mmCIF file of C-alpha atoms and ligand atoms in Angstrom:
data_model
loop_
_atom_site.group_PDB
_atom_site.id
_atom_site.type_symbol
_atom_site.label_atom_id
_atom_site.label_comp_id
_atom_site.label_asym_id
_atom_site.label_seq_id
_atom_site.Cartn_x
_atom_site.Cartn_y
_atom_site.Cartn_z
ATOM 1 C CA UNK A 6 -13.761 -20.053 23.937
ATOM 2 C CA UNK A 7 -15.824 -16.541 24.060
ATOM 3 C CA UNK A 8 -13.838 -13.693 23.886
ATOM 4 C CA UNK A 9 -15.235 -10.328 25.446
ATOM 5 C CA UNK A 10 -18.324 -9.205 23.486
ATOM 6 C CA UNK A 11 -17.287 -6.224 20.869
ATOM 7 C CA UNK A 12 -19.307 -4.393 19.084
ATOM 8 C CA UNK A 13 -18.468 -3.316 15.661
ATOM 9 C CA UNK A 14 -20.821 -0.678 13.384
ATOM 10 C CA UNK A 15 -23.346 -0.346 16.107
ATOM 11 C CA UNK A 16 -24.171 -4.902 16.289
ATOM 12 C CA UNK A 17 -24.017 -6.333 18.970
ATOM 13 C CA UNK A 18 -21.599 -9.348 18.477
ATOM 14 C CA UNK A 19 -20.431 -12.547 20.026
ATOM 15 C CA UNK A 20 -17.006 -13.975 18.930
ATOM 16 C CA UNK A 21 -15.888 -17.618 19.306
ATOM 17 C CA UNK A 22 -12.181 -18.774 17.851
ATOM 18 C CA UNK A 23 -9.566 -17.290 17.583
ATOM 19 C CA UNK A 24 -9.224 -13.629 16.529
ATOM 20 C CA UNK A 25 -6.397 -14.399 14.357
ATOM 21 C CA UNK A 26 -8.705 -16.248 12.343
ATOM 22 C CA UNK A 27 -10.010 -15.576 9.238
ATOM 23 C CA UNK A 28 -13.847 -13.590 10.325
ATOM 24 C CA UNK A 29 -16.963 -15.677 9.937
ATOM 25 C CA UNK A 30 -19.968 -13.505 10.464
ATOM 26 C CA UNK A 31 -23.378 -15.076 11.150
ATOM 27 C CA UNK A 32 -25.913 -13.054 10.644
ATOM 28 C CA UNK A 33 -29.433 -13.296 11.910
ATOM 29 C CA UNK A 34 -28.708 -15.804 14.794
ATOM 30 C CA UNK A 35 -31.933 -16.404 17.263
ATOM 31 C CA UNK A 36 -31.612 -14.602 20.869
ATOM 32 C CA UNK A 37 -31.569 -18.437 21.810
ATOM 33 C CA UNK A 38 -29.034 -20.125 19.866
ATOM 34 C CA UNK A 39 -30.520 -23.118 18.213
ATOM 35 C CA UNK A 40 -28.800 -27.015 18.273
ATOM 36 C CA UNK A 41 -28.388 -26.121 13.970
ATOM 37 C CA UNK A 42 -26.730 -22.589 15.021
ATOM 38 C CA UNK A 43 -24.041 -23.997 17.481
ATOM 39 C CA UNK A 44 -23.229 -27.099 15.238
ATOM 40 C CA UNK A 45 -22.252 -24.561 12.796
ATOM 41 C CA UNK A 46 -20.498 -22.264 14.798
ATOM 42 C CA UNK A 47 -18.500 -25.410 16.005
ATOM 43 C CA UNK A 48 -17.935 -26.597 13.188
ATOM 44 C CA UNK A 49 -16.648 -23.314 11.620
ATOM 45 C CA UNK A 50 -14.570 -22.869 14.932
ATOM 46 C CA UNK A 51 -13.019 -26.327 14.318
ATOM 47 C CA UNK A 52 -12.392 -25.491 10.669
ATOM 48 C CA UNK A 53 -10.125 -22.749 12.211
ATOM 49 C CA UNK A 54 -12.620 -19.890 11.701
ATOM 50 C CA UNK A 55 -13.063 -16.777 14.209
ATOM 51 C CA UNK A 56 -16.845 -16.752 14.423
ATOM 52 C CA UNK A 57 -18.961 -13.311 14.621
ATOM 53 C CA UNK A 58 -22.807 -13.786 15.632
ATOM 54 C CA UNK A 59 -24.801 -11.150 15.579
ATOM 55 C CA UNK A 60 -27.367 -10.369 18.075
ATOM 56 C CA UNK A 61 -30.045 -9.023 16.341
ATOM 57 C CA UNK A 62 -30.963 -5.121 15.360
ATOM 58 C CA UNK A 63 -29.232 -5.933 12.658
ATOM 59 C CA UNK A 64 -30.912 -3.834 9.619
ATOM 60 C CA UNK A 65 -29.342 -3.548 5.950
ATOM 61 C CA UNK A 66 -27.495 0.058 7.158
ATOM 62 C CA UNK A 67 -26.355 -1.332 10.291
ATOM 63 C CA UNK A 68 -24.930 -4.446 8.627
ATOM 64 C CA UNK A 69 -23.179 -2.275 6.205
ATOM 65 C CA UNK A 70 -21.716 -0.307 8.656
ATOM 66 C CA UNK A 71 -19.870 -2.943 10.350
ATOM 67 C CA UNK A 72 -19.080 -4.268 7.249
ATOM 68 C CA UNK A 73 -16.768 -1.271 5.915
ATOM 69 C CA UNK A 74 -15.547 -1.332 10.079
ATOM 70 C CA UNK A 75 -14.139 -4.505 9.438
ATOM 71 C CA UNK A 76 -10.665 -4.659 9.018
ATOM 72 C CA UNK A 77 -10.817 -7.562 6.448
ATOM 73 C CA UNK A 78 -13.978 -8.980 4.532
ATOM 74 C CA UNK A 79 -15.325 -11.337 6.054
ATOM 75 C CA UNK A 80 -17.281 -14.370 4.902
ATOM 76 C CA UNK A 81 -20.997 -14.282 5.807
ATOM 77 C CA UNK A 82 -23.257 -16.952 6.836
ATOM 78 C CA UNK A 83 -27.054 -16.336 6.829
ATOM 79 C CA UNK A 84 -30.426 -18.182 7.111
ATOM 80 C CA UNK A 85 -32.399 -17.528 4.041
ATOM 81 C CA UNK A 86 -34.615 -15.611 6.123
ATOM 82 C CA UNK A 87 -32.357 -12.888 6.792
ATOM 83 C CA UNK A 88 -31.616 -12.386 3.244
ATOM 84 C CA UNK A 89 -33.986 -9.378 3.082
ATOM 85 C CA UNK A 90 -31.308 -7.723 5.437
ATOM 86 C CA UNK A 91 -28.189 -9.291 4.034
ATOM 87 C CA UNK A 92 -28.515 -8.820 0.587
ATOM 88 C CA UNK A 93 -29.659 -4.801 0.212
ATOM 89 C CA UNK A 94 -26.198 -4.261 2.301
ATOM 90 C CA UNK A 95 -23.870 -6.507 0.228
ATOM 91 C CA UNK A 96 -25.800 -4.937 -3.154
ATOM 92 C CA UNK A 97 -23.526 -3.638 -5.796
ATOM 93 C CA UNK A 98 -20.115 -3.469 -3.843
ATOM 94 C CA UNK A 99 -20.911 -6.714 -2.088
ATOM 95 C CA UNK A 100 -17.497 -8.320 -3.381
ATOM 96 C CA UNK A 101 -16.199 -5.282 -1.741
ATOM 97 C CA UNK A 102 -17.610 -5.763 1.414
ATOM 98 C CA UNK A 103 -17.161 -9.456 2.172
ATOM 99 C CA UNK A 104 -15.171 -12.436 0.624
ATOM 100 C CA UNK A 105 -18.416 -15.032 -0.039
ATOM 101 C CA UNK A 106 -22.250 -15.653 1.196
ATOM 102 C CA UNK A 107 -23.202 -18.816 2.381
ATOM 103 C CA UNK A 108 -27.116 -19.156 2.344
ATOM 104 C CA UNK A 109 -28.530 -21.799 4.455
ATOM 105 C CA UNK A 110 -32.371 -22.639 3.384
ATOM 106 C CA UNK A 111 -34.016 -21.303 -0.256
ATOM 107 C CA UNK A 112 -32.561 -18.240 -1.481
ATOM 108 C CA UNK A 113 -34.549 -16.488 -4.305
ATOM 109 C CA UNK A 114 -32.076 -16.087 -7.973
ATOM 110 C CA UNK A 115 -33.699 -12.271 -7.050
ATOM 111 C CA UNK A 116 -32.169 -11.729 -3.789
ATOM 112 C CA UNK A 117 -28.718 -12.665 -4.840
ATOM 113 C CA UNK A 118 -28.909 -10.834 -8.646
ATOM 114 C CA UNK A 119 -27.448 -7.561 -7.208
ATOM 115 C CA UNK A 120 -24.678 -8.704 -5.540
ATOM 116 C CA UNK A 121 -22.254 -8.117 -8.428
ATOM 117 C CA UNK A 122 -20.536 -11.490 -8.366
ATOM 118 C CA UNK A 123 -19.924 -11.888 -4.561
ATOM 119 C CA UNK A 124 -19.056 -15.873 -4.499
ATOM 120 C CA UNK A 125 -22.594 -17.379 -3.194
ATOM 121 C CA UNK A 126 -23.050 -20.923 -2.119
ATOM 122 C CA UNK A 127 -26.526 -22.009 -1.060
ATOM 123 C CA UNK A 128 -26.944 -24.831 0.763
ATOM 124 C CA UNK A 129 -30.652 -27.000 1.465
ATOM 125 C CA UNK A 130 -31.317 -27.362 4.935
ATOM 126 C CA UNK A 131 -32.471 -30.609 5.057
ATOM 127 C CA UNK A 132 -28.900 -31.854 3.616
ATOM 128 C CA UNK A 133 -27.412 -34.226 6.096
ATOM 129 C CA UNK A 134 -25.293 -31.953 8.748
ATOM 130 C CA UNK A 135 -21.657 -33.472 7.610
ATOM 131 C CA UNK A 136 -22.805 -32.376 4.194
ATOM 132 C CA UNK A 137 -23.311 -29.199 5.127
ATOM 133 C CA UNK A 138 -19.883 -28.942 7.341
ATOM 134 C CA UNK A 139 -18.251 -29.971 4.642
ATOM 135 C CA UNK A 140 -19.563 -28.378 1.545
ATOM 136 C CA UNK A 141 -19.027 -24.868 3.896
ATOM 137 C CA UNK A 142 -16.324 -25.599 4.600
ATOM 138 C CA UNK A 143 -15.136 -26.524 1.362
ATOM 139 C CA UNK A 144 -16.005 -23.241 0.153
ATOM 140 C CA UNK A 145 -14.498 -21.399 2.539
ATOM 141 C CA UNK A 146 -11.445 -23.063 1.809
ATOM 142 C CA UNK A 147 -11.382 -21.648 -1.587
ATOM 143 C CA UNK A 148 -12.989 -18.009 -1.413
ATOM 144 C CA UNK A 149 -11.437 -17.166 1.560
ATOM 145 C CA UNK A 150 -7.970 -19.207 2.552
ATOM 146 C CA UNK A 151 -6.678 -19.197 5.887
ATOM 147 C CA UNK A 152 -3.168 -19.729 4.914
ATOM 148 C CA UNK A 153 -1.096 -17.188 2.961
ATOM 149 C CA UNK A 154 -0.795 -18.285 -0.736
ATOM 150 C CA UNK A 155 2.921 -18.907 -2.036
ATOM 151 C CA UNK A 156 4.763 -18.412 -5.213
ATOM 152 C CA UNK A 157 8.572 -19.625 -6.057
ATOM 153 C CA UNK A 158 9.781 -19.413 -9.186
ATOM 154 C CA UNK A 159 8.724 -22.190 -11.550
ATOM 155 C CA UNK A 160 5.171 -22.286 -9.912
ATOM 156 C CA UNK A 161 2.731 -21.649 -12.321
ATOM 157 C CA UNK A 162 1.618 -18.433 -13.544
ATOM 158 C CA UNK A 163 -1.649 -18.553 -12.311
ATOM 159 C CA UNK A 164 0.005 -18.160 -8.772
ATOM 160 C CA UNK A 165 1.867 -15.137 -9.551
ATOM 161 C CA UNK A 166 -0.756 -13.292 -11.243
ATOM 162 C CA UNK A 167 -3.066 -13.301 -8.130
ATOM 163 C CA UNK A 168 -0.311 -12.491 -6.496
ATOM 164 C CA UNK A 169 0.476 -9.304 -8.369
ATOM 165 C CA UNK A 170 -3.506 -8.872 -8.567
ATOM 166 C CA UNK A 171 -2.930 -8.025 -4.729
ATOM 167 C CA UNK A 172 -2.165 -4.393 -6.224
ATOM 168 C CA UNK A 173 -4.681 -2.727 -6.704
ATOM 169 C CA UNK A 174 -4.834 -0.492 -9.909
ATOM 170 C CA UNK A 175 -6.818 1.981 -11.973
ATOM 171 C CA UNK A 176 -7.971 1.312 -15.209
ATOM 172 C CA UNK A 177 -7.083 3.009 -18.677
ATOM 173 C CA UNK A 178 -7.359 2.777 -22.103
ATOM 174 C CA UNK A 179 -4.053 3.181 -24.257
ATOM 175 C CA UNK A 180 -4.125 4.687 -27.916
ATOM 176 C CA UNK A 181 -2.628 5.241 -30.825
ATOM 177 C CA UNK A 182 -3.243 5.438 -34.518
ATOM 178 C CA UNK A 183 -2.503 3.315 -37.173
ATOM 179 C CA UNK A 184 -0.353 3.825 -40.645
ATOM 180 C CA UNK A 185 -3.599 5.180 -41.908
ATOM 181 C CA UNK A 186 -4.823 7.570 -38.826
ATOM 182 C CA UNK A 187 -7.341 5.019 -38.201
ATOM 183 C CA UNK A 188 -7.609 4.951 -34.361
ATOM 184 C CA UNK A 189 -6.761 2.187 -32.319
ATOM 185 C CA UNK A 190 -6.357 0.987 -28.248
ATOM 186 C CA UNK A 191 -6.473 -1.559 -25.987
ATOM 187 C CA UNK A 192 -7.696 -1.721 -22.005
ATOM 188 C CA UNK A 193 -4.700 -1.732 -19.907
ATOM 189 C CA UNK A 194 -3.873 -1.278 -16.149
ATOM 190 C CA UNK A 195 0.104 -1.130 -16.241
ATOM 191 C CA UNK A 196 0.080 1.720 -16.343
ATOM 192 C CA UNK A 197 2.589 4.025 -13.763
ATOM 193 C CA UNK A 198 4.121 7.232 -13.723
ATOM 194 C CA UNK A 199 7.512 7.333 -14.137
ATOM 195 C CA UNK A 200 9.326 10.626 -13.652
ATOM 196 C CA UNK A 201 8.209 14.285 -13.167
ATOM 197 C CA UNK A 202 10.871 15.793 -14.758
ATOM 198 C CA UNK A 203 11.225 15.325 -17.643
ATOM 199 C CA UNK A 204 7.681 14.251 -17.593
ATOM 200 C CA UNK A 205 7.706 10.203 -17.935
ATOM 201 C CA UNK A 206 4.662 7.837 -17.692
ATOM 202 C CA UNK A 207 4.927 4.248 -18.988
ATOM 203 C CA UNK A 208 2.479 1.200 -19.575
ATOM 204 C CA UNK A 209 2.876 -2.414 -20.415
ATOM 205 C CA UNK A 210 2.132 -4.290 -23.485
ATOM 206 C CA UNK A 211 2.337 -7.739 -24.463
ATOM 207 C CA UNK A 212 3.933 -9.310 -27.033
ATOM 208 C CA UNK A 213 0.625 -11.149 -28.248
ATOM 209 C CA UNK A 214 -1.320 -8.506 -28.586
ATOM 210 C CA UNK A 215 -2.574 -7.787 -32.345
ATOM 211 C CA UNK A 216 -1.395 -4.164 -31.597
ATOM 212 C CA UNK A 217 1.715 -4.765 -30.889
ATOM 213 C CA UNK A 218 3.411 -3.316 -34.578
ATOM 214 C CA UNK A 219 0.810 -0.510 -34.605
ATOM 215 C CA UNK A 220 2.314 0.660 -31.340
ATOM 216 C CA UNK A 221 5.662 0.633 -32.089
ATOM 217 C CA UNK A 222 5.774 2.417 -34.964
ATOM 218 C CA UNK A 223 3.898 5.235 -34.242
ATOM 219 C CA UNK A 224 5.887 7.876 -32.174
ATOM 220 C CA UNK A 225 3.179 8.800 -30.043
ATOM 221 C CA UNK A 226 0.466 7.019 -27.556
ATOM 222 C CA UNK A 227 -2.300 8.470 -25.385
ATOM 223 C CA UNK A 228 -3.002 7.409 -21.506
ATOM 224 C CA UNK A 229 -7.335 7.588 -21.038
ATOM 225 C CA UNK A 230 -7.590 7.164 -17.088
ATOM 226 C CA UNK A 231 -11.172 5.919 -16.727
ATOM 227 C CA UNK A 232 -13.616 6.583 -14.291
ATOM 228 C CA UNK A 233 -16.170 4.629 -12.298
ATOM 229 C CA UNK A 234 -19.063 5.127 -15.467
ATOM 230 C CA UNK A 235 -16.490 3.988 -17.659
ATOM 231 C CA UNK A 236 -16.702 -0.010 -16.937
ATOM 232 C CA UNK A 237 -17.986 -0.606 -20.324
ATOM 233 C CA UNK A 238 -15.433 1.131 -21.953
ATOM 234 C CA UNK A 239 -13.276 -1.254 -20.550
ATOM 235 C CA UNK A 240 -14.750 -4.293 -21.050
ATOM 236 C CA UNK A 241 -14.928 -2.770 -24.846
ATOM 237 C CA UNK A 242 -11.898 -2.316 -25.446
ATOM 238 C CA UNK A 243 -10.225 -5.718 -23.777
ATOM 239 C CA UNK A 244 -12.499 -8.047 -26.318
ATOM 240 C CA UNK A 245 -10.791 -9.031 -29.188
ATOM 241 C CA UNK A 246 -12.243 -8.204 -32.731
ATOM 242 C CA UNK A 247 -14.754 -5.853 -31.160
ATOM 243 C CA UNK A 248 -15.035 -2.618 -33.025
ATOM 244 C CA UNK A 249 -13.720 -0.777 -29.591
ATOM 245 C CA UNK A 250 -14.210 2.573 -30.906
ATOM 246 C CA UNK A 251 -18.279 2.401 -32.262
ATOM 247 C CA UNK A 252 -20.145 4.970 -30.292
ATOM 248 C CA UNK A 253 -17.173 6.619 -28.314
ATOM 249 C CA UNK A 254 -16.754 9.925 -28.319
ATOM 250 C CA UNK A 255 -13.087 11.482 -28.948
ATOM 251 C CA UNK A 256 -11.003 13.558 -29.906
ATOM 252 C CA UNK A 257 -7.375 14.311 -31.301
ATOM 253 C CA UNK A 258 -4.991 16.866 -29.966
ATOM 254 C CA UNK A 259 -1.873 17.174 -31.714
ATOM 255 C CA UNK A 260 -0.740 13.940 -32.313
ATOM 256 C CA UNK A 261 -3.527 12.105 -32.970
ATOM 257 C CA UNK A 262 -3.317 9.646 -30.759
ATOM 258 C CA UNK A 263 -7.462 9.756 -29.307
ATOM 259 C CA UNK A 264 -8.414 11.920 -26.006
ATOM 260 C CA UNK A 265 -11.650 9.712 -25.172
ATOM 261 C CA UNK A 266 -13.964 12.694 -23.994
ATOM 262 C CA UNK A 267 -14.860 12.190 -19.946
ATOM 263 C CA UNK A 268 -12.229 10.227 -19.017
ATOM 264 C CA UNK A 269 -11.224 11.031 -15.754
ATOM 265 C CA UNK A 270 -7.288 12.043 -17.105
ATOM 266 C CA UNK A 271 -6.007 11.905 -20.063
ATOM 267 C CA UNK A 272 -2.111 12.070 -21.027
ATOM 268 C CA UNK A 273 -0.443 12.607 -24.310
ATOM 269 C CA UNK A 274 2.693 11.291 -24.894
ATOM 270 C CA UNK A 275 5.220 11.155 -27.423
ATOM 271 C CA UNK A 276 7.218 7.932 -27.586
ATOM 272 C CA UNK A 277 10.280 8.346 -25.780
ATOM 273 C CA UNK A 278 11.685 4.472 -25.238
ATOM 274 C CA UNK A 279 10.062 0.907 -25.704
ATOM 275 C CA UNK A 280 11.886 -1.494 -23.586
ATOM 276 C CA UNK A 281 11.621 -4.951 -24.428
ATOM 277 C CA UNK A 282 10.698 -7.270 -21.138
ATOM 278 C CA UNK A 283 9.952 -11.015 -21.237
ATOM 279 C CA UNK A 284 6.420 -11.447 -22.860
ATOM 280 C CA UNK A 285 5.866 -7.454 -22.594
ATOM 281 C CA UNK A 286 7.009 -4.393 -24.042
ATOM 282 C CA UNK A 287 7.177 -1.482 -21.627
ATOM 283 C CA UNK A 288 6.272 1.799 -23.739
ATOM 284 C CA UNK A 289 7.729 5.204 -22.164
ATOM 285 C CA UNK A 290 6.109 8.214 -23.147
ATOM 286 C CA UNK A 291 7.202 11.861 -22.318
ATOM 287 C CA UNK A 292 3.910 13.362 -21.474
ATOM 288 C CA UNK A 293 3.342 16.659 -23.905
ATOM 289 C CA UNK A 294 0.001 17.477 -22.696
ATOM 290 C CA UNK A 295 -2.450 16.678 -19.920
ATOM 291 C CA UNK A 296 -5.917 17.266 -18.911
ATOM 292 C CA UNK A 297 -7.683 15.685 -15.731
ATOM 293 C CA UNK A 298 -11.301 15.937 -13.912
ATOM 294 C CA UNK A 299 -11.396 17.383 -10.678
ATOM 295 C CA UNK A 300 -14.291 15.384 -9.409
ATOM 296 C CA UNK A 301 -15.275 11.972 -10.685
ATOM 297 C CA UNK A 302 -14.081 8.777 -8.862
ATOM 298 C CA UNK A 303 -11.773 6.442 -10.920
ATOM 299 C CA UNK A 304 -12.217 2.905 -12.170
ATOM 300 C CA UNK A 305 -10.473 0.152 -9.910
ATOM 301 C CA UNK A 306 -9.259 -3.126 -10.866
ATOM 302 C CA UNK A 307 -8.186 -5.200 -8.081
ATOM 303 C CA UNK A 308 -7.963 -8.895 -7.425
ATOM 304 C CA UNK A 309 -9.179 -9.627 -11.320
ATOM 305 C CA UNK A 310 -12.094 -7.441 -10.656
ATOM 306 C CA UNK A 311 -13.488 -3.855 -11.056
ATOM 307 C CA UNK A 312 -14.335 -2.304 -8.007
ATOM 308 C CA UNK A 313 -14.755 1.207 -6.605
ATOM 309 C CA UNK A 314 -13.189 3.437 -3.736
ATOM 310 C CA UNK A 315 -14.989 3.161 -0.945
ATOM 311 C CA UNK A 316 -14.860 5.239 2.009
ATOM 312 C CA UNK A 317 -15.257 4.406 5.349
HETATM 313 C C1 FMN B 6 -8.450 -4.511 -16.458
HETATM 314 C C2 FMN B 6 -7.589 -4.966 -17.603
HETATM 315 C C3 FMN B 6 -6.275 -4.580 -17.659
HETATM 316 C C4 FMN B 6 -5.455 -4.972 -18.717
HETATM 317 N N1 FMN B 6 -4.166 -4.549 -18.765
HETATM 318 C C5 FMN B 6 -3.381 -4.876 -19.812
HETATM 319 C C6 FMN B 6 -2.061 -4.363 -19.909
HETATM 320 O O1 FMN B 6 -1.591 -3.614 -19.056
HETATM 321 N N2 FMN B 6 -1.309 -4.702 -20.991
HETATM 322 C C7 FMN B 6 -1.797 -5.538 -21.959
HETATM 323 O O2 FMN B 6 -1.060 -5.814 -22.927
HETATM 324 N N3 FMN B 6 -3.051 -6.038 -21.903
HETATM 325 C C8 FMN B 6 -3.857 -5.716 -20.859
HETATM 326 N N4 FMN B 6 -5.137 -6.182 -20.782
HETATM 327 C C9 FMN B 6 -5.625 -7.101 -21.821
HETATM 328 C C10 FMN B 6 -6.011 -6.363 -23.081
HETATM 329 O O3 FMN B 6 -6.878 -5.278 -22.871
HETATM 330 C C11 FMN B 6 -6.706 -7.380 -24.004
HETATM 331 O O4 FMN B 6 -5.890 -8.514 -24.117
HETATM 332 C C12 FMN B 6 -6.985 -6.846 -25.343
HETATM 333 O O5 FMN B 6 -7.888 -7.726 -25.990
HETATM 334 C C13 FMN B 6 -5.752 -6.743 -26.197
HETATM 335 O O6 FMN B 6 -6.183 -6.287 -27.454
HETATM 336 P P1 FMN B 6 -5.228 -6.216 -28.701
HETATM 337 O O7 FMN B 6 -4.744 -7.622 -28.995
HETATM 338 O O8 FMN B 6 -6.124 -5.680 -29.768
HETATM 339 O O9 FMN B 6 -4.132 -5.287 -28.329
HETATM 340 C C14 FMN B 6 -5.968 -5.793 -19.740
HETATM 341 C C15 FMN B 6 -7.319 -6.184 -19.694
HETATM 342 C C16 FMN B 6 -8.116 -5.770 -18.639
HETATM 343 C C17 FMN B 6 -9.563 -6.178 -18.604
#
C-alpha cells in the first residue's frame, strides 16, 4: 500500500505501511528501487513498520531538517554509502534526532564516532537476506518498540524507571556542607519547585546515598541548575569516591552551602522539612536567595540520557 507522496523538510518521500506505524526512514534509496531495496522495505512493512524512502537531494541539512519535522524519531536505514550524508546530520544530537541507525554494507568506526551514542547496528551485505530481516528487525524491536511498554505494580523496577524517565528533566547539583564546612553534593534531577509563597523548592534523595546524614543535619542546602557546558560537572559529581569538588569553582553566600560559579541558577535554601518516602528522602528548602543566567541553555536529562533543547 502507497500512501500519497508527502514531503517532509524539503525530501521528497515515498511511504509504504501504515502511518500509525512506528517511522522507518530509508535513506539514500536508488531512483530505481533495487530487488535488495524492496525486500527490505517489505520486510520492514511486514514487521509492522511505516516505511519513509527518500528520493534523493537528500544532503546532511536537508536530512536534518526533516528530521526535527518529524513528529517522532524515527529509525533510519542507510547503505553505507550514504553515510557521508547521514552521519554529519545525526552528529552530536543524533540520539535526539532519531531512535537507532541501521547501516547496511562497511561503515567506518569514524563515521559513526560523533553520533553521541545513537544505537547503531551494522549489518554485512553479503549476510544471507533472512539474516538480515531478522537481525533488523530484532533491533528494531528493542530500540524502537511498536507497542506501548507497561508497568503494574510488582513489575520490576527497571520498568518503572523508564517509565518515569519519559519526563524529561534538568539537571542540578545539590550541596551542602559537612560538620566541618567541608563542602559536599551530589548530581540530582528531582528536583521541582514547590510553592511561590512562601518560597518552596524540594529535591529527592535516597536513602543509600553516603550523604544521606550530612544532609540532614545541616539546616541548609543549595540547588546548582546546570547548563548545557556543564555535562562534566555532572558526570563528576554522580561517581562515587570521586573528589567532586577538585577544580570547581564556588562560592559561599550566607550559609555556606556552595554557589558553583556559572551555573545556569542557583537557589539557596534553608531546610524547611525532610519528608521521609520509601527508599528517598524528599528535602524542602525555603529558598533565601536566588541568582539565575539570562542566557545559557540548560542541561537535559531525559530517557537516562543528557540531551539538549532543540528547536525546531
Ligand atoms: C542525571 C542524574 C540524576 C540523578 N538524580 C538523583 C536524585 O535526584 N537523587 C539521588 O539521590 N541521586 C540522584 N542521582 C544519583 C547520584 O548523583 C549518585 O548516586 C551519586 O553517586 C550519589 O552520591 P553520594 O552517595 O555521595 O550522595 C542522579 C544521577 C544522575 C546522573
Amino acid at each position: 500500500m502507497i500512501a500519497s507522496p508527502p514531503r517532509i523538510g524539503g525530501l521528497d518521500v515515498e511511504a509504504w505501511g501504515d502511518p500509525e506505524d512506528p517511522v522507518v526512514l530509508l535513506v539514500g534509496a536508488p531512483e530505481r528501487l533495487s530487488a535488495d531495496w524492496k525486500r527490505s522495505v517489505r520486510a520492514l512493512v511486514e514487521a509492522g513498520r511505516h516505511v519513509l524512502l527518500t528520493r534523493g537531494g537528500e544532503d546532511e541539512f536537508a536530512l536534518r531538517q526533516a528530521l526535527v519535522e518529524m513528529s517522532s524519531r524515527p529509525a533510519i536505514l542507510c547503505a553505507a554509502e550514504a553515510l557521508p550524508v547521514v552521519a554529519p546530520a545525526l552528529a552530536v544530537t543524533g540520539p535526539a534526532l532519531a531512535s537507532c541507525l541501521i547501516v547496511v554494507g562497511e561503515a567506518s568506526a569514524d563515521a559513526l564516532a560523533a553520533l553521541n551514542g545513537l544505537p547503531v547496528l551494522i549489518v554485512a551485505r553479503d549476510a544471507e537476506d533472512e539474516t538480515i530481516d531478522a537481525a533488523q528487525v530484532g533491533f528494531l524491536e528493542e530500540q524502537a518498540p511498536r507497542e506501548a511498554l507497561h508497568y503494574q505494580a510488582g513489575s520490576d523496577p527497571r520498568t518503572l524507571r523508564d517509565a518515569l524517565g519519559c519526563f524529561a528533566t534538568g539537571v542540578t547539583v545539590v550541596t551542602t556542607t559537612d560538620e566541618e564546612g567541608r563542602p559536599v553534593g551530589l548530581t540530582a534531577n528531582s528536583f521541582s519547585s514547590v510553592s511561590l509563597d512562601p518560597p518552596l523548592i524540594l529535591f529527592c534523595l535516597a536513602r543509600s546515598s553516603s550523604n544521606l546524614e550530612r544532609f540532614r543535619q545541616a539546616e541548609h542546602f543549595a540547588i546548582n541548575v546546570l547548563h548545557i557546558g556543564q555535562q562534566p560537572m555532572s558526570g563528576a559529581f554522580a561517581r562515587s569516591n570521586a573528589e567532586r569538588f577538585e577544580g570547581v569553582v564556588w562560592e559561599a553566600w550566607e550559609t555556606g552551602a556552595p554557589i558553583l560559579s556559572g551555573s545556569l541558577a542557583s537557589f539557596e535554601c534553608a531546610t524547611h522539612q525532610v519528608v521521609e518516602a520509601g527508599d528517598h528522602l524528599v528535602f524542602i528548602g525555603r529558598v533565601t536567595r536566588a541568582r539565575f543566567e539570562p542566557r545559557r541553555d540548560p542541561l537535559l536529562y531525559f530517557r537516562g540520557r543528557y540531551r539538549r533543547l532543540h528547536f525546531a
